[in-house]
PDB file of C-alpha atoms and ligand atoms in Angstrom:
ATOM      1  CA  UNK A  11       0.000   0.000   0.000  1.00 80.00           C
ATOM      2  CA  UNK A  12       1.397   3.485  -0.681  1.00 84.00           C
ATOM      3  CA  UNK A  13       0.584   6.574   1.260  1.00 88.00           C
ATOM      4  CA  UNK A  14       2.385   9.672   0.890  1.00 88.00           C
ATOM      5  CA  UNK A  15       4.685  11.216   3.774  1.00 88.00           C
ATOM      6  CA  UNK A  16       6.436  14.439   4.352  1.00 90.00           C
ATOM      7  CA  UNK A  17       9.864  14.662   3.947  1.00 92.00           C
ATOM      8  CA  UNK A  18      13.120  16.823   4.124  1.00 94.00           C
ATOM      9  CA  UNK A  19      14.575  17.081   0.979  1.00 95.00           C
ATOM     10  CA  UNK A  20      18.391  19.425   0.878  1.00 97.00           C
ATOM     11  CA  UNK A  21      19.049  21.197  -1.579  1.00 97.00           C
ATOM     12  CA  UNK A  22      22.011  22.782  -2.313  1.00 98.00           C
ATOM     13  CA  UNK A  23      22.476  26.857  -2.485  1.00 98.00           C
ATOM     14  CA  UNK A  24      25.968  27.315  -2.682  1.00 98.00           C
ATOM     15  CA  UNK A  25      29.081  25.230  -3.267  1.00 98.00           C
ATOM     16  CA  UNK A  26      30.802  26.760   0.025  1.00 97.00           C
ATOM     17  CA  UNK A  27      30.913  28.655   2.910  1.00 97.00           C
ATOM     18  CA  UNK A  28      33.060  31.514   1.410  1.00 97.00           C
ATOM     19  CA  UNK A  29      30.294  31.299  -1.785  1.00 97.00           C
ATOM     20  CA  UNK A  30      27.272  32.432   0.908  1.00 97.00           C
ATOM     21  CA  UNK A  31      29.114  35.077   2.288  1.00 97.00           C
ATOM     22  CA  UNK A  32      29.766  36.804  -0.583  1.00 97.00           C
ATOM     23  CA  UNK A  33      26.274  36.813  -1.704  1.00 97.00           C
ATOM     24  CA  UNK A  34      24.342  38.076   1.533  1.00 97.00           C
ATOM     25  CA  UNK A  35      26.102  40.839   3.127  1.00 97.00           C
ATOM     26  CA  UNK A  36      25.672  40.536   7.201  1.00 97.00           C
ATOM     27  CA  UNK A  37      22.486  42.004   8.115  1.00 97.00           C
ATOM     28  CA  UNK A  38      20.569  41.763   4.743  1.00 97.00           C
ATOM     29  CA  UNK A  39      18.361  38.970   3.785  1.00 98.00           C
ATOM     30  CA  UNK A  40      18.395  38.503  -0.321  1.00 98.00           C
ATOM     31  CA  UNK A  41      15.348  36.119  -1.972  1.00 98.00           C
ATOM     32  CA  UNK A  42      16.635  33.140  -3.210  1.00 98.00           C
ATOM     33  CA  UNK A  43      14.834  30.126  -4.932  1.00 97.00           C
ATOM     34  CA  UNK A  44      15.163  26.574  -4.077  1.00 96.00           C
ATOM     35  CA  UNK A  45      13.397  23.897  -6.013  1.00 94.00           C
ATOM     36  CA  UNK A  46      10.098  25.897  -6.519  1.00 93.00           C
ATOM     37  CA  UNK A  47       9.804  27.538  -3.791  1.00 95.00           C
ATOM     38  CA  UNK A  48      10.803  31.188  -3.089  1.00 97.00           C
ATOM     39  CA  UNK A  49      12.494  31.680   0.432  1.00 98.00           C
ATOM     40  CA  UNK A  50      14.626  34.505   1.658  1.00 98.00           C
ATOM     41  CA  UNK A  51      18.040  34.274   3.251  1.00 98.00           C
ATOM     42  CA  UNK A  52      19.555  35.985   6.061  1.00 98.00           C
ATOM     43  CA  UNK A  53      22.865  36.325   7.187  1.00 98.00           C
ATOM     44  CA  UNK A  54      23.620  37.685  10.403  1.00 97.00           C
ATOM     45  CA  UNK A  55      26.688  37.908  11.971  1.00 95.00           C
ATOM     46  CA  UNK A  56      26.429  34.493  13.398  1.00 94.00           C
ATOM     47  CA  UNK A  57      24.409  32.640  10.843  1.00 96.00           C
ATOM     48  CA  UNK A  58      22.292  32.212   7.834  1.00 98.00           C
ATOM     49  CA  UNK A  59      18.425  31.608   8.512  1.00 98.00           C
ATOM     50  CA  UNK A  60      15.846  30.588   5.254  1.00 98.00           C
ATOM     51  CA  UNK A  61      12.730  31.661   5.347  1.00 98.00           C
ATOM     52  CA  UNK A  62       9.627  31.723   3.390  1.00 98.00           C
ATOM     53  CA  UNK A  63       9.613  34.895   1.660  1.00 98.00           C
ATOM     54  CA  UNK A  64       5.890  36.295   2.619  1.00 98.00           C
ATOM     55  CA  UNK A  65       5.810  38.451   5.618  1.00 97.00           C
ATOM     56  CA  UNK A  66       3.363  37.189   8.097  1.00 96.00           C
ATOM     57  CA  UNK A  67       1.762  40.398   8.269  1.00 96.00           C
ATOM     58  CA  UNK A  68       0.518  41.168   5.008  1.00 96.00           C
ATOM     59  CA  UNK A  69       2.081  38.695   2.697  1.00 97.00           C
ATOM     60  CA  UNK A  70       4.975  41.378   1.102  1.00 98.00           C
ATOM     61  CA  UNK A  71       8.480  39.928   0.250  1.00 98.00           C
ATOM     62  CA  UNK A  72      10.664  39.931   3.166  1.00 98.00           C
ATOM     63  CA  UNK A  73      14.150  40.071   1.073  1.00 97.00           C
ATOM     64  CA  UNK A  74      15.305  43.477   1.119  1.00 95.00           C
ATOM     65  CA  UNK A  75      14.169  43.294   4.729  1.00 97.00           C
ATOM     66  CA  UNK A  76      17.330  44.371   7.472  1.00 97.00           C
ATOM     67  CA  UNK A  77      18.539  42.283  10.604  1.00 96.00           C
ATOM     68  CA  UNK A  78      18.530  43.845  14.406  1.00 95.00           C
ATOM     69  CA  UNK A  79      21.648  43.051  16.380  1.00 93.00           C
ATOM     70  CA  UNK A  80      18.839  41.272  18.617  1.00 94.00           C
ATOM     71  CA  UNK A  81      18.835  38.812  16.049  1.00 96.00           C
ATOM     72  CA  UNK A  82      14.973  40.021  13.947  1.00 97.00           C
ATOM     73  CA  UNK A  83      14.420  40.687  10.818  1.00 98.00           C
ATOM     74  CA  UNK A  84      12.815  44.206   9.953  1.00 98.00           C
ATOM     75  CA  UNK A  85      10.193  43.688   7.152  1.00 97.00           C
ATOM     76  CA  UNK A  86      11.116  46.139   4.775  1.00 97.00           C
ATOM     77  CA  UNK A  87       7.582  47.129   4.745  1.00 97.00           C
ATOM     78  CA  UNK A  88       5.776  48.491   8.012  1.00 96.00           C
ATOM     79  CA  UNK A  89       8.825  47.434   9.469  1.00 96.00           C
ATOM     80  CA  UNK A  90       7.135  44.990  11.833  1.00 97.00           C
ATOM     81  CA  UNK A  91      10.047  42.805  13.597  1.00 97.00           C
ATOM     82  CA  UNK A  92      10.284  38.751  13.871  1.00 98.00           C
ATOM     83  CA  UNK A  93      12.622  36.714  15.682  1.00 98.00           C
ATOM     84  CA  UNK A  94      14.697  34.694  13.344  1.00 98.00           C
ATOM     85  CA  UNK A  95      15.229  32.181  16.052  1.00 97.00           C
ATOM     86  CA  UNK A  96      11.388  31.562  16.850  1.00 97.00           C
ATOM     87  CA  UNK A  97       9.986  32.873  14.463  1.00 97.00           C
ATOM     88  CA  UNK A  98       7.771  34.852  16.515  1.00 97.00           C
ATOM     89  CA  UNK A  99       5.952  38.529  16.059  1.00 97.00           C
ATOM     90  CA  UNK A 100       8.107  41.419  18.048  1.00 96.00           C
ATOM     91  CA  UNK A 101       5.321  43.774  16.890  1.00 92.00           C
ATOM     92  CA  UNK A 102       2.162  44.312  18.814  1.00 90.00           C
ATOM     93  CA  UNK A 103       0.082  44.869  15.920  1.00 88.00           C
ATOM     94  CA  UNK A 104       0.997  40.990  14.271  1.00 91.00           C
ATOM     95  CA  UNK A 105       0.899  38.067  15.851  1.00 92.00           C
ATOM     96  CA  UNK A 106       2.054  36.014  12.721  1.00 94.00           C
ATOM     97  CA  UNK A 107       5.093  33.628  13.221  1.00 96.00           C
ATOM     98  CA  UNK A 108       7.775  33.313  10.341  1.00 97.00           C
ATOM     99  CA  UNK A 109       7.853  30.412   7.730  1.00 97.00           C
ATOM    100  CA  UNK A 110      11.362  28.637   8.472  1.00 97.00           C
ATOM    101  CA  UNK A 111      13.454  26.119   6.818  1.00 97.00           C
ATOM    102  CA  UNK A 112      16.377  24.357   8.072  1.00 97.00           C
ATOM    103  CA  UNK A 113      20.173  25.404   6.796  1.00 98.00           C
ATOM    104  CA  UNK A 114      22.906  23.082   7.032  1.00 98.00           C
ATOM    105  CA  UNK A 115      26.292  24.642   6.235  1.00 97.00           C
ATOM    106  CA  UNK A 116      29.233  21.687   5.706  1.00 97.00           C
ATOM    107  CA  UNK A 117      32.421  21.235   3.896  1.00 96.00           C
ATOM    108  CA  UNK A 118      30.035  20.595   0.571  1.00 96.00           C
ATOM    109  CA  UNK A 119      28.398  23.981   0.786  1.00 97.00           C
ATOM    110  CA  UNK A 120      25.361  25.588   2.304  1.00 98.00           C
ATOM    111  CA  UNK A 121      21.618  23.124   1.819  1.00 98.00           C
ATOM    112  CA  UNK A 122      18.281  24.607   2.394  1.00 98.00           C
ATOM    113  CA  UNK A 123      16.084  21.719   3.949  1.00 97.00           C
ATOM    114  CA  UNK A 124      12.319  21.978   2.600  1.00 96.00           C
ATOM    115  CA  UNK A 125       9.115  19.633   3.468  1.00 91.00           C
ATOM    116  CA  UNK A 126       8.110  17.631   0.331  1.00 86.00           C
ATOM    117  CA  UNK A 127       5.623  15.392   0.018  1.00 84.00           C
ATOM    118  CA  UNK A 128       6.460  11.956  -1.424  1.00 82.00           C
ATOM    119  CA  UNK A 129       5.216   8.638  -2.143  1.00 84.00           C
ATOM    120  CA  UNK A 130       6.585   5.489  -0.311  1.00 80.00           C
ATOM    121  CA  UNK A 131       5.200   1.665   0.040  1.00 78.00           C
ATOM    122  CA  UNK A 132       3.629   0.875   3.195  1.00 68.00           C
TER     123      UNK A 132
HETATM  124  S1  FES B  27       4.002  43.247   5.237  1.00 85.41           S
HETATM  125 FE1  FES B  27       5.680  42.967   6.555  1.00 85.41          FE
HETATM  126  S2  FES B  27       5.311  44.322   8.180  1.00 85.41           S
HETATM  127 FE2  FES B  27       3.607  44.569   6.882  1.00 85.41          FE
END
């Protein structure tokens, strides 16, 4: 019997470490697309976050959108702030949470984890 499961398929953004951080400058977040899907990635001074790139308040790209030193992204926007650890809303006025995606940085380069649906037996 088949029945379809979700699972987390990498996919590769860049070939290195050095590669990412010449593309996103500290602090910026720059849209990206992996697969199908349209994400936006961050790099702050201690890592890179993916994200889906639809602001939780009112659905606008969040590339182009600046990082806090508190570790949030400003939506470029109404400049509503959201934890790129959590996820969560800073703002009082949104109580959306952010879209993330795993990032796994090795000696092969930097992979974007996203959910995908596929078929298996049993
Ligand atoms: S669309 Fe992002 S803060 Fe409004």
């Amino acid at each position: 019997m088949f029945s379809k499961k979700k699972k987390t398929k990498w996919f590769k953004l860049f070939s290195s470490l050095q590669e990412a951080e010449s593309a996103v400058v500290i602090g910026c977040a720059i849209k990206v697309v992996v697969d199908t899907d349209e994400l936006c990635l961050v790099r702050t001074k201690m890592n890179f976050y993916a994200l889906k790139n639809q602001c939780p308040h009112q659905l606008f790209p969040l590339h182009n959108g600046v990082c806090t030193e508190e570790n949030e992204i400003i939506c470029p926007y109404h400049r509503y702030k959201f934890d790129l650890n959590t996820g969560d809303s800073h703002s009082e006025n949104c109580s959306g949470k952010l879209q993330k995606y795993a990032v796994k940085i090795n000696e092969n380069g930097l992979f974007i984890g996203l959910e995908k649906e596929v078929w298996s037996l049993f």
